[in-house]
Amino acid sequence: MRTEVAIVGAGPAGLLLSHLLARAGVESVVVETRSKEYVASRIRAGILEHSSVELLTEAGLGDRLRVEGHQHRGVYLQWPHKRHHLDFVDLAGRSVWVYGQTEMQKDLVAAHSGPVLYEVSDTRLHDLTTDRPYVTFRDRDGAAVTLEASVIAGCDGSFGPSRAAVPAPARRVFERTYPYSWLGILADVAPSTDELIYAWHPDGFALHSMRSETVSRLYLQVPNGTDPAAWSDAQVWDELAKRLGHGQDGWTLAPGPITDKSVLPMRSFVQTPMRYGRLFLAGDAAHIVPPTGAKGLNLAIADVALLARALIALVKERDAGPADRYSDDALRRVWRCTHFSWWMTTMLHASGDPFDAELQLSQLRWVTTSTAGATGLAENYAGLPI
Ligand code: DHB
């Protein structure tokens, strides 16, 4: 097989890239190890930045988002006996939207027209520093396939073959692991809040998020290595009620049936550069952020917006300028979001050290009472223009 752009990975990054390229008349083929059903059903992020929504709308992917998604002006930050609303619209002129990655993936699949080969195996990338790179894999029936391309886009996450295809001397890896994880639940119950609540608590962080008027998504800080089955539903709700301040100023947390329970490890990871010869990395293939602040999906969308422009210029206009600048341009945003995610994480999670706890509370008081402090958080959370 031959195509212009071989895309490894059919998650939001890979499918959005393929969609933006197709709109500009650039052909691509997407390969994916998982099944279509698995990719469409996995539970992931839920918050879209202002610029992500603008980009999806311009790409013709905003119709359902604008009907079924929910625009939020800001978030609540809280600690015991205090809850503050930060209004991003007032502070930074930008809002965010609640719309699940699962829903965005469905929209991408529905809008997509080019070939996507699911359930491939043994994917390998070859001859990346030549102008005839290619990908080999086995299709779902086990037949060996060679896919030749002008360029390869690695959109296959941090465990995929793309980032590992960059030889060690050419790549640098920056990494931080955190001494805690999140226990995340999805519950069939109306959210107990109009906008997200980020709660600092001496026993650990908690977050009240949502997916719709009838589905809530909540998280608890738990120790690394926690088995989700070790937490009963009643224990989860009790701990959430305590950390989120049930009873505080008349606020109550409504529990409901839990439909999913899982543990997410937290890590920061950046691999540079994001380009090696004819291979371009986008999304989790190049970087992972801890979830606090909801940057992962938005960063993937921002990478893809830059990469689509760069590849269209390269393939259609034979202009290599944007492609040559892609890694540096994308990494500026990647490091800003890496810092913001690390900062939100360290500000809100209990470390067990009383000195850390006092610094965190001081920082929370500053961020909620100083316009300068609040504006910094708002700009980063609602997202800078792409
Ligand atoms: C969600 C996840 C986050 O990490 C976050 O900061 C906000 C919301 C969510 O899954 O809804």
mmCIF file of C-alpha atoms and ligand atoms in Angstrom:
data_model
loop_
_atom_site.group_PDB
_atom_site.id
_atom_site.type_symbol
_atom_site.label_atom_id
_atom_site.label_comp_id
_atom_site.label_asym_id
_atom_site.label_seq_id
_atom_site.Cartn_x
_atom_site.Cartn_y
_atom_site.Cartn_z
ATOM 1 C CA MET A 1 0.000 0.000 0.000
ATOM 2 C CA ARG A 2 1.087 3.567 -0.570
ATOM 3 C CA THR A 3 -0.257 6.782 0.926
ATOM 4 C CA GLU A 4 0.901 10.327 1.611
ATOM 5 C CA VAL A 5 0.756 10.209 5.427
ATOM 6 C CA ALA A 6 0.863 6.928 7.377
ATOM 7 C CA ILE A 7 -0.767 7.522 10.775
ATOM 8 C CA VAL A 8 -0.037 5.106 13.608
ATOM 9 C CA GLY A 9 -2.895 5.173 16.150
ATOM 10 C CA ALA A 10 -6.646 5.820 15.702
ATOM 11 C CA GLY A 11 -7.314 7.612 19.000
ATOM 12 C CA PRO A 12 -8.333 11.275 18.983
ATOM 13 C CA ALA A 13 -4.906 12.490 17.790
ATOM 14 C CA GLY A 14 -4.633 10.083 14.847
ATOM 15 C CA LEU A 15 -8.236 10.414 13.651
ATOM 16 C CA LEU A 16 -8.279 14.212 14.018
ATOM 17 C CA LEU A 17 -5.039 14.471 12.038
ATOM 18 C CA SER A 18 -6.435 12.232 9.303
ATOM 19 C CA HIS A 19 -9.637 14.308 9.221
ATOM 20 C CA LEU A 20 -7.794 17.671 8.950
ATOM 21 C CA LEU A 21 -5.516 16.296 6.225
ATOM 22 C CA ALA A 22 -8.475 14.913 4.251
ATOM 23 C CA ARG A 23 -10.192 18.329 4.343
ATOM 24 C CA ALA A 24 -7.103 19.778 2.666
ATOM 25 C CA GLY A 25 -6.983 16.976 0.098
ATOM 26 C CA VAL A 26 -4.050 15.095 1.664
ATOM 27 C CA GLU A 27 -4.490 11.320 1.728
ATOM 28 C CA SER A 28 -3.677 9.200 4.776
ATOM 29 C CA VAL A 29 -4.031 5.642 6.071
ATOM 30 C CA VAL A 30 -4.499 5.006 9.806
ATOM 31 C CA VAL A 31 -3.401 1.783 11.530
ATOM 32 C CA GLU A 32 -4.480 0.818 15.059
ATOM 33 C CA THR A 33 -3.685 -2.220 17.222
ATOM 34 C CA ARG A 34 -6.926 -2.100 19.207
ATOM 35 C CA SER A 35 -10.447 -2.820 17.974
ATOM 36 C CA LYS A 36 -12.748 -0.016 16.869
ATOM 37 C CA GLU A 37 -15.088 -0.838 19.797
ATOM 38 C CA TYR A 38 -12.290 -0.691 22.372
ATOM 39 C CA VAL A 39 -10.999 2.694 21.168
ATOM 40 C CA ALA A 40 -14.542 4.096 21.110
ATOM 41 C CA SER A 41 -15.521 2.918 24.585
ATOM 42 C CA ARG A 42 -12.516 3.592 26.792
ATOM 43 C CA ILE A 43 -13.201 6.208 29.429
ATOM 44 C CA ARG A 44 -10.812 9.133 29.252
ATOM 45 C CA ALA A 45 -10.716 12.903 29.585
ATOM 46 C CA GLY A 46 -13.764 15.147 29.736
ATOM 47 C CA ILE A 47 -12.737 18.802 29.526
ATOM 48 C CA LEU A 48 -12.077 20.730 26.305
ATOM 49 C CA GLU A 49 -10.290 24.064 26.266
ATOM 50 C CA HIS A 50 -11.675 27.069 24.431
ATOM 51 C CA SER A 51 -9.177 26.619 21.543
ATOM 52 C CA SER A 52 -9.899 22.890 21.252
ATOM 53 C CA VAL A 53 -13.610 23.653 20.827
ATOM 54 C CA GLU A 54 -12.834 26.349 18.236
ATOM 55 C CA LEU A 55 -10.626 23.973 16.270
ATOM 56 C CA LEU A 56 -13.164 21.127 16.336
ATOM 57 C CA THR A 57 -15.911 23.539 15.256
ATOM 58 C CA GLU A 58 -13.837 24.886 12.343
ATOM 59 C CA ALA A 59 -13.147 21.289 11.304
ATOM 60 C CA GLY A 60 -16.886 20.549 11.143
ATOM 61 C CA LEU A 61 -16.799 18.416 14.308
ATOM 62 C CA GLY A 62 -18.600 20.792 16.679
ATOM 63 C CA ASP A 63 -22.307 20.144 16.037
ATOM 64 C CA ARG A 64 -23.038 17.541 18.731
ATOM 65 C CA LEU A 65 -20.469 19.111 21.067
ATOM 66 C CA ARG A 66 -22.360 22.404 21.001
ATOM 67 C CA VAL A 67 -25.709 20.714 21.668
ATOM 68 C CA GLU A 68 -24.725 18.012 24.171
ATOM 69 C CA GLY A 69 -21.581 19.543 25.703
ATOM 70 C CA HIS A 70 -21.731 22.001 28.570
ATOM 71 C CA GLN A 71 -19.907 25.302 28.616
ATOM 72 C CA HIS A 72 -18.399 26.125 32.022
ATOM 73 C CA ARG A 73 -17.240 29.582 33.058
ATOM 74 C CA GLY A 74 -14.710 28.250 35.584
ATOM 75 C CA VAL A 75 -14.075 25.827 38.426
ATOM 76 C CA TYR A 76 -14.330 25.707 42.211
ATOM 77 C CA LEU A 77 -11.175 25.374 44.296
ATOM 78 C CA GLN A 78 -11.718 24.287 47.853
ATOM 79 C CA TRP A 79 -10.152 23.155 51.120
ATOM 80 C CA PRO A 80 -11.884 22.372 54.433
ATOM 81 C CA HIS A 81 -14.452 25.095 55.267
ATOM 82 C CA LYS A 82 -13.721 27.158 52.122
ATOM 83 C CA ARG A 83 -14.975 26.968 48.535
ATOM 84 C CA HIS A 84 -14.053 29.610 45.929
ATOM 85 C CA HIS A 85 -15.282 29.945 42.364
ATOM 86 C CA LEU A 86 -12.718 31.070 39.793
ATOM 87 C CA ASP A 87 -14.447 32.609 36.768
ATOM 88 C CA PHE A 88 -12.187 32.052 33.743
ATOM 89 C CA VAL A 89 -14.434 34.155 31.484
ATOM 90 C CA ASP A 90 -14.034 37.203 33.724
ATOM 91 C CA LEU A 91 -10.359 36.527 34.391
ATOM 92 C CA ALA A 92 -9.087 35.434 30.987
ATOM 93 C CA GLY A 93 -11.975 35.881 28.542
ATOM 94 C CA ARG A 94 -12.152 32.156 27.809
ATOM 95 C CA SER A 95 -14.327 29.233 28.946
ATOM 96 C CA VAL A 96 -14.034 25.435 28.916
ATOM 97 C CA TRP A 97 -16.463 22.712 27.808
ATOM 98 C CA VAL A 98 -17.456 19.439 29.437
ATOM 99 C CA TYR A 99 -17.562 16.854 26.629
ATOM 100 C CA GLY A 100 -16.169 13.337 27.043
ATOM 101 C CA GLN A 101 -13.291 12.086 24.915
ATOM 102 C CA THR A 102 -15.545 9.083 24.289
ATOM 103 C CA GLU A 103 -18.049 11.410 22.597
ATOM 104 C CA MET A 104 -15.363 13.236 20.614
ATOM 105 C CA GLN A 105 -14.057 9.855 19.421
ATOM 106 C CA LYS A 106 -17.565 8.910 18.203
ATOM 107 C CA ASP A 107 -17.799 12.206 16.288
ATOM 108 C CA LEU A 108 -14.388 11.592 14.711
ATOM 109 C CA VAL A 109 -15.307 8.045 13.667
ATOM 110 C CA ALA A 110 -18.623 9.288 12.184
ATOM 111 C CA ALA A 111 -16.931 12.105 10.217
ATOM 112 C CA HIS A 112 -13.988 10.032 9.029
ATOM 113 C CA SER A 113 -13.940 8.748 5.476
ATOM 114 C CA GLY A 114 -10.435 7.395 4.763
ATOM 115 C CA PRO A 115 -9.090 3.922 5.518
ATOM 116 C CA VAL A 116 -8.571 2.936 9.176
ATOM 117 C CA LEU A 117 -7.147 -0.560 9.713
ATOM 118 C CA TYR A 118 -8.049 -1.789 13.225
ATOM 119 C CA GLU A 119 -6.614 -4.781 15.096
ATOM 120 C CA VAL A 120 -3.261 -4.749 13.327
ATOM 121 C CA SER A 121 -0.259 -6.288 15.089
ATOM 122 C CA ASP A 122 3.542 -6.233 15.001
ATOM 123 C CA THR A 123 3.631 -2.592 13.780
ATOM 124 C CA ARG A 124 7.138 -1.399 12.916
ATOM 125 C CA LEU A 125 8.469 1.857 11.460
ATOM 126 C CA HIS A 126 11.340 1.830 8.933
ATOM 127 C CA ASP A 127 13.766 4.094 7.040
ATOM 128 C CA LEU A 128 12.686 7.218 8.935
ATOM 129 C CA THR A 129 15.651 9.305 7.830
ATOM 130 C CA THR A 130 15.048 8.658 4.126
ATOM 131 C CA ASP A 131 12.341 10.243 1.976
ATOM 132 C CA ARG A 132 10.670 6.838 1.567
ATOM 133 C CA PRO A 133 9.755 5.768 5.103
ATOM 134 C CA TYR A 134 7.357 2.858 5.558
ATOM 135 C CA VAL A 135 5.374 0.979 8.171
ATOM 136 C CA THR A 136 5.036 -2.805 8.293
ATOM 137 C CA PHE A 137 2.363 -4.682 10.225
ATOM 138 C CA ARG A 138 0.052 -7.699 10.147
ATOM 139 C CA ASP A 139 -3.569 -6.977 9.348
ATOM 140 C CA ARG A 140 -6.422 -8.435 11.451
ATOM 141 C CA ASP A 141 -6.260 -11.648 9.360
ATOM 142 C CA GLY A 142 -2.529 -12.014 10.017
ATOM 143 C CA ALA A 143 -1.379 -11.034 6.496
ATOM 144 C CA ALA A 144 1.888 -9.064 6.298
ATOM 145 C CA VAL A 145 1.385 -5.516 4.919
ATOM 146 C CA THR A 146 3.883 -2.826 3.902
ATOM 147 C CA LEU A 147 2.551 0.748 3.944
ATOM 148 C CA GLU A 148 4.795 3.232 2.119
ATOM 149 C CA ALA A 149 4.378 6.944 2.775
ATOM 150 C CA SER A 150 5.977 10.364 2.395
ATOM 151 C CA VAL A 151 5.786 10.905 6.147
ATOM 152 C CA ILE A 152 4.718 8.948 9.224
ATOM 153 C CA ALA A 153 2.722 10.459 12.112
ATOM 154 C CA GLY A 154 3.156 8.677 15.446
ATOM 155 C CA CYS A 155 -0.151 9.138 17.314
ATOM 156 C CA ASP A 156 0.047 5.833 19.178
ATOM 157 C CA GLY A 157 0.504 6.892 22.789
ATOM 158 C CA SER A 158 3.410 6.350 25.120
ATOM 159 C CA PHE A 159 3.398 2.539 24.781
ATOM 160 C CA GLY A 160 3.178 2.489 20.964
ATOM 161 C CA PRO A 161 6.049 1.731 18.596
ATOM 162 C CA SER A 162 6.497 5.282 17.230
ATOM 163 C CA ARG A 163 8.360 7.040 20.018
ATOM 164 C CA ALA A 164 10.493 3.930 20.579
ATOM 165 C CA ALA A 165 11.465 4.034 16.871
ATOM 166 C CA VAL A 166 13.555 7.161 17.507
ATOM 167 C CA PRO A 167 17.056 5.799 18.256
ATOM 168 C CA ALA A 168 18.384 6.522 21.730
ATOM 169 C CA PRO A 169 21.151 8.963 20.736
ATOM 170 C CA ALA A 170 18.607 11.170 18.929
ATOM 171 C CA ARG A 171 16.052 11.362 21.727
ATOM 172 C CA ARG A 172 15.912 12.882 25.181
ATOM 173 C CA VAL A 173 13.427 11.794 27.791
ATOM 174 C CA PHE A 174 12.267 13.880 30.758
ATOM 175 C CA GLU A 175 10.241 12.098 33.391
ATOM 176 C CA ARG A 176 8.626 12.500 36.808
ATOM 177 C CA THR A 177 6.503 9.929 38.613
ATOM 178 C CA TYR A 178 4.231 10.949 41.477
ATOM 179 C CA PRO A 179 3.790 9.056 44.758
ATOM 180 C CA TYR A 180 -0.005 8.803 44.339
ATOM 181 C CA SER A 181 -2.682 7.690 41.866
ATOM 182 C CA TRP A 182 -6.341 8.488 41.211
ATOM 183 C CA LEU A 183 -9.247 6.172 41.844
ATOM 184 C CA GLY A 184 -11.783 7.292 39.228
ATOM 185 C CA ILE A 185 -15.478 6.418 39.182
ATOM 186 C CA LEU A 186 -18.261 6.952 36.709
ATOM 187 C CA ALA A 187 -21.711 7.065 38.328
ATOM 188 C CA ASP A 188 -25.290 7.221 37.080
ATOM 189 C CA VAL A 189 -26.231 10.215 39.167
ATOM 190 C CA ALA A 190 -26.808 13.885 38.415
ATOM 191 C CA PRO A 191 -23.731 15.972 39.328
ATOM 192 C CA SER A 192 -24.007 17.622 42.754
ATOM 193 C CA THR A 193 -22.364 20.750 41.351
ATOM 194 C CA ASP A 194 -22.808 23.072 38.369
ATOM 195 C CA GLU A 195 -19.037 23.327 37.699
ATOM 196 C CA LEU A 196 -16.036 21.136 38.639
ATOM 197 C CA ILE A 197 -14.790 21.070 42.250
ATOM 198 C CA TYR A 198 -11.049 20.605 42.875
ATOM 199 C CA ALA A 199 -10.711 19.813 46.584
ATOM 200 C CA TRP A 200 -7.590 19.893 48.728
ATOM 201 C CA HIS A 201 -8.004 17.778 51.866
ATOM 202 C CA PRO A 202 -5.471 16.569 54.482
ATOM 203 C CA ASP A 203 -6.478 12.957 53.659
ATOM 204 C CA GLY A 204 -5.957 13.484 49.917
ATOM 205 C CA PHE A 205 -7.229 15.290 46.836
ATOM 206 C CA ALA A 206 -10.742 14.793 45.438
ATOM 207 C CA LEU A 207 -12.335 16.012 42.202
ATOM 208 C CA HIS A 208 -15.999 16.240 41.275
ATOM 209 C CA SER A 209 -16.384 16.262 37.500
ATOM 210 C CA MET A 210 -19.202 15.171 35.226
ATOM 211 C CA ARG A 211 -20.100 13.907 31.766
ATOM 212 C CA SER A 212 -23.752 14.957 31.405
ATOM 213 C CA GLU A 213 -26.863 15.932 33.395
ATOM 214 C CA THR A 214 -27.186 12.311 34.493
ATOM 215 C CA VAL A 215 -23.593 11.028 34.680
ATOM 216 C CA SER A 216 -20.969 12.124 37.211
ATOM 217 C CA ARG A 217 -17.229 11.466 37.121
ATOM 218 C CA LEU A 218 -15.335 11.693 40.415
ATOM 219 C CA TYR A 219 -11.796 11.020 41.549
ATOM 220 C CA LEU A 220 -9.961 10.343 44.828
ATOM 221 C CA GLN A 221 -6.233 10.507 45.496
ATOM 222 C CA VAL A 222 -5.122 6.986 46.533
ATOM 223 C CA PRO A 223 -1.708 5.385 47.153
ATOM 224 C CA ASN A 224 0.160 3.926 44.165
ATOM 225 C CA GLY A 225 -0.602 0.255 43.644
ATOM 226 C CA THR A 226 -4.196 0.550 44.945
ATOM 227 C CA ASP A 227 -6.511 -2.199 43.711
ATOM 228 C CA PRO A 228 -9.849 -0.590 42.716
ATOM 229 C CA ALA A 229 -11.655 -3.726 43.903
ATOM 230 C CA ALA A 230 -10.349 -3.020 47.427
ATOM 231 C CA TRP A 231 -12.713 -0.022 47.620
ATOM 232 C CA SER A 232 -16.417 -0.802 48.070
ATOM 233 C CA ASP A 233 -18.878 1.609 46.472
ATOM 234 C CA ALA A 234 -19.991 2.795 49.923
ATOM 235 C CA GLN A 235 -16.376 3.504 50.943
ATOM 236 C CA VAL A 236 -15.818 5.512 47.762
ATOM 237 C CA TRP A 237 -18.891 7.677 48.382
ATOM 238 C CA ASP A 238 -18.026 8.169 52.079
ATOM 239 C CA GLU A 239 -14.507 9.286 51.248
ATOM 240 C CA LEU A 240 -15.723 11.585 48.463
ATOM 241 C CA ALA A 241 -18.314 13.119 50.805
ATOM 242 C CA LYS A 242 -15.669 13.810 53.438
ATOM 243 C CA ARG A 243 -13.054 15.284 51.082
ATOM 244 C CA LEU A 244 -15.552 17.262 48.979
ATOM 245 C CA GLY A 245 -17.126 18.831 52.072
ATOM 246 C CA HIS A 246 -20.569 17.178 52.317
ATOM 247 C CA GLY A 247 -22.560 19.259 54.811
ATOM 248 C CA GLN A 248 -20.325 22.311 54.424
ATOM 249 C CA ASP A 249 -22.496 25.454 54.037
ATOM 250 C CA GLY A 250 -25.508 23.264 53.252
ATOM 251 C CA TRP A 251 -23.857 21.538 50.243
ATOM 252 C CA THR A 252 -24.535 17.823 49.812
ATOM 253 C CA LEU A 253 -23.017 15.129 47.620
ATOM 254 C CA ALA A 254 -25.636 12.812 46.085
ATOM 255 C CA PRO A 255 -24.333 9.238 45.669
ATOM 256 C CA GLY A 256 -25.580 6.867 42.952
ATOM 257 C CA PRO A 257 -24.826 3.585 41.175
ATOM 258 C CA ILE A 258 -21.138 3.298 40.197
ATOM 259 C CA THR A 259 -20.758 1.957 36.642
ATOM 260 C CA ASP A 260 -16.952 2.020 36.360
ATOM 261 C CA LYS A 261 -14.097 2.077 38.848
ATOM 262 C CA SER A 262 -10.430 2.232 37.878
ATOM 263 C CA VAL A 263 -7.042 3.412 39.140
ATOM 264 C CA LEU A 264 -4.919 5.839 37.084
ATOM 265 C CA PRO A 265 -1.204 6.227 37.781
ATOM 266 C CA MET A 266 0.181 9.761 37.444
ATOM 267 C CA ARG A 267 3.278 10.726 35.544
ATOM 268 C CA SER A 268 4.903 13.539 33.628
ATOM 269 C CA PHE A 269 6.843 12.505 30.539
ATOM 270 C CA VAL A 270 8.278 14.433 27.582
ATOM 271 C CA GLN A 271 10.319 12.970 24.721
ATOM 272 C CA THR A 272 12.201 15.440 22.553
ATOM 273 C CA PRO A 273 12.457 16.235 19.703
ATOM 274 C CA MET A 274 8.949 15.561 18.413
ATOM 275 C CA ARG A 275 10.339 14.936 14.949
ATOM 276 C CA TYR A 276 12.914 12.446 13.738
ATOM 277 C CA GLY A 277 13.528 12.528 9.967
ATOM 278 C CA ARG A 278 10.160 11.743 8.369
ATOM 279 C CA LEU A 279 8.524 10.701 11.662
ATOM 280 C CA PHE A 280 6.424 13.270 13.562
ATOM 281 C CA LEU A 281 5.107 12.503 17.068
ATOM 282 C CA ALA A 282 1.833 13.959 18.370
ATOM 283 C CA GLY A 283 -0.143 13.579 21.613
ATOM 284 C CA ASP A 284 0.712 10.954 24.230
ATOM 285 C CA ALA A 285 3.381 9.444 21.953
ATOM 286 C CA ALA A 286 5.521 12.476 22.819
ATOM 287 C CA HIS A 287 4.226 13.542 26.226
ATOM 288 C CA ILE A 288 2.145 12.490 29.214
ATOM 289 C CA VAL A 289 0.843 14.877 31.876
ATOM 290 C CA PRO A 290 -0.744 13.969 35.208
ATOM 291 C CA PRO A 291 -4.523 14.458 34.845
ATOM 292 C CA THR A 292 -4.953 17.387 37.292
ATOM 293 C CA GLY A 293 -5.935 20.349 35.099
ATOM 294 C CA ALA A 294 -7.219 18.220 32.193
ATOM 295 C CA LYS A 295 -4.466 19.041 29.716
ATOM 296 C CA GLY A 296 -3.723 15.664 28.048
ATOM 297 C CA LEU A 297 -6.403 15.612 25.348
ATOM 298 C CA ASN A 298 -6.134 19.359 24.726
ATOM 299 C CA LEU A 299 -2.403 19.103 24.206
ATOM 300 C CA ALA A 300 -2.931 16.282 21.716
ATOM 301 C CA ILE A 301 -5.448 18.450 19.805
ATOM 302 C CA ALA A 302 -3.006 21.395 19.780
ATOM 303 C CA ASP A 303 -0.158 19.175 18.480
ATOM 304 C CA VAL A 304 -2.391 17.867 15.712
ATOM 305 C CA ALA A 305 -3.495 21.378 14.698
ATOM 306 C CA LEU A 306 0.166 22.362 14.201
ATOM 307 C CA LEU A 307 1.119 19.071 12.587
ATOM 308 C CA ALA A 308 -1.762 19.136 10.097
ATOM 309 C CA ARG A 309 -0.713 22.620 8.926
ATOM 310 C CA ALA A 310 2.923 21.517 8.701
ATOM 311 C CA LEU A 311 2.170 18.359 6.711
ATOM 312 C CA ILE A 312 -0.243 20.138 4.351
ATOM 313 C CA ALA A 313 2.499 22.712 3.597
ATOM 314 C CA LEU A 314 5.070 19.965 3.140
ATOM 315 C CA VAL A 315 3.026 17.657 0.930
ATOM 316 C CA LYS A 316 0.951 20.131 -1.094
ATOM 317 C CA GLU A 317 3.198 23.166 -1.349
ATOM 318 C CA ARG A 318 6.605 21.476 -0.972
ATOM 319 C CA ASP A 319 7.229 24.021 1.821
ATOM 320 C CA ALA A 320 9.284 22.328 4.569
ATOM 321 C CA GLY A 321 9.354 25.414 6.840
ATOM 322 C CA PRO A 322 6.409 24.580 9.152
ATOM 323 C CA ALA A 323 7.499 20.918 9.374
ATOM 324 C CA ASP A 324 11.015 22.016 10.320
ATOM 325 C CA ARG A 325 9.555 24.240 13.053
ATOM 326 C CA TYR A 326 6.958 21.684 14.261
ATOM 327 C CA SER A 327 8.934 20.190 17.151
ATOM 328 C CA ASP A 328 10.068 23.529 18.606
ATOM 329 C CA ASP A 329 6.627 25.114 18.158
ATOM 330 C CA ALA A 330 4.762 22.167 19.721
ATOM 331 C CA LEU A 331 7.219 21.816 22.603
ATOM 332 C CA ARG A 332 6.655 25.387 23.769
ATOM 333 C CA ARG A 333 3.036 24.528 24.540
ATOM 334 C CA VAL A 334 3.975 21.053 25.796
ATOM 335 C CA TRP A 335 6.313 22.493 28.437
ATOM 336 C CA ARG A 336 3.794 25.161 29.488
ATOM 337 C CA CYS A 337 1.161 22.450 30.026
ATOM 338 C CA THR A 338 3.707 20.125 31.644
ATOM 339 C CA HIS A 339 4.479 22.847 34.143
ATOM 340 C CA PHE A 340 0.810 23.704 34.738
ATOM 341 C CA SER A 341 -0.171 20.046 35.261
ATOM 342 C CA TRP A 342 2.758 19.492 37.648
ATOM 343 C CA TRP A 343 1.851 22.715 39.510
ATOM 344 C CA MET A 344 -1.858 21.858 39.883
ATOM 345 C CA THR A 345 -0.905 18.330 40.968
ATOM 346 C CA THR A 346 1.613 19.406 43.602
ATOM 347 C CA MET A 347 -0.675 22.188 44.875
ATOM 348 C CA LEU A 348 -3.621 19.851 45.447
ATOM 349 C CA HIS A 349 -2.326 16.404 46.506
ATOM 350 C CA ALA A 350 -1.503 15.454 50.089
ATOM 351 C CA SER A 351 2.120 14.387 50.467
ATOM 352 C CA GLY A 352 1.922 13.567 54.165
ATOM 353 C CA ASP A 353 4.424 16.338 54.994
ATOM 354 C CA PRO A 354 2.953 19.149 57.173
ATOM 355 C CA PHE A 355 5.334 21.735 55.654
ATOM 356 C CA ASP A 356 4.043 20.866 52.158
ATOM 357 C CA ALA A 357 0.462 21.154 53.448
ATOM 358 C CA GLU A 358 1.009 24.696 54.767
ATOM 359 C CA LEU A 359 2.640 25.778 51.490
ATOM 360 C CA GLN A 360 -0.271 24.309 49.525
ATOM 361 C CA LEU A 361 -2.870 26.115 51.647
ATOM 362 C CA SER A 362 -0.929 29.362 51.336
ATOM 363 C CA GLN A 363 -0.801 28.952 47.568
ATOM 364 C CA LEU A 364 -4.527 28.132 47.401
ATOM 365 C CA ARG A 365 -5.336 31.269 49.411
ATOM 366 C CA TRP A 366 -3.158 33.322 47.060
ATOM 367 C CA VAL A 367 -4.642 31.843 43.882
ATOM 368 C CA THR A 368 -8.190 32.513 45.134
ATOM 369 C CA THR A 369 -7.661 36.028 46.533
ATOM 370 C CA SER A 370 -5.112 37.666 44.216
ATOM 371 C CA THR A 371 -6.356 38.658 40.751
ATOM 372 C CA ALA A 372 -2.844 38.061 39.426
ATOM 373 C CA GLY A 373 -2.745 34.553 40.920
ATOM 374 C CA ALA A 374 -6.263 33.680 39.753
ATOM 375 C CA THR A 375 -5.613 35.014 36.237
ATOM 376 C CA GLY A 376 -2.512 32.823 35.897
ATOM 377 C CA LEU A 377 -4.506 29.718 36.747
ATOM 378 C CA ALA A 378 -7.414 30.788 34.491
ATOM 379 C CA GLU A 379 -5.176 31.468 31.459
ATOM 380 C CA ASN A 380 -3.527 28.086 31.761
ATOM 381 C CA TYR A 381 -6.683 26.101 32.525
ATOM 382 C CA ALA A 382 -8.865 27.643 29.814
ATOM 383 C CA GLY A 383 -5.847 27.381 27.482
ATOM 384 C CA LEU A 384 -3.745 29.673 25.358
ATOM 385 C CA PRO A 385 -4.597 30.165 21.666
ATOM 386 C CA ILE A 386 -3.116 27.483 19.393
HETATM 387 C C1 DHB B 1 -11.615 15.406 34.455
HETATM 388 C C2 DHB B 1 -10.315 14.971 34.573
HETATM 389 C C3 DHB B 1 -9.353 15.834 35.022
HETATM 390 O O1 DHB B 1 -8.091 15.427 35.137
HETATM 391 C C4 DHB B 1 -9.646 17.133 35.357
HETATM 392 O O2 DHB B 1 -8.666 17.940 35.797
HETATM 393 C C5 DHB B 1 -10.918 17.573 35.222
HETATM 394 C C6 DHB B 1 -11.904 16.692 34.780
HETATM 395 C C7 DHB B 1 -12.652 14.488 33.963
HETATM 396 O O3 DHB B 1 -12.348 13.320 33.656
HETATM 397 O O4 DHB B 1 -13.821 14.884 33.897
#
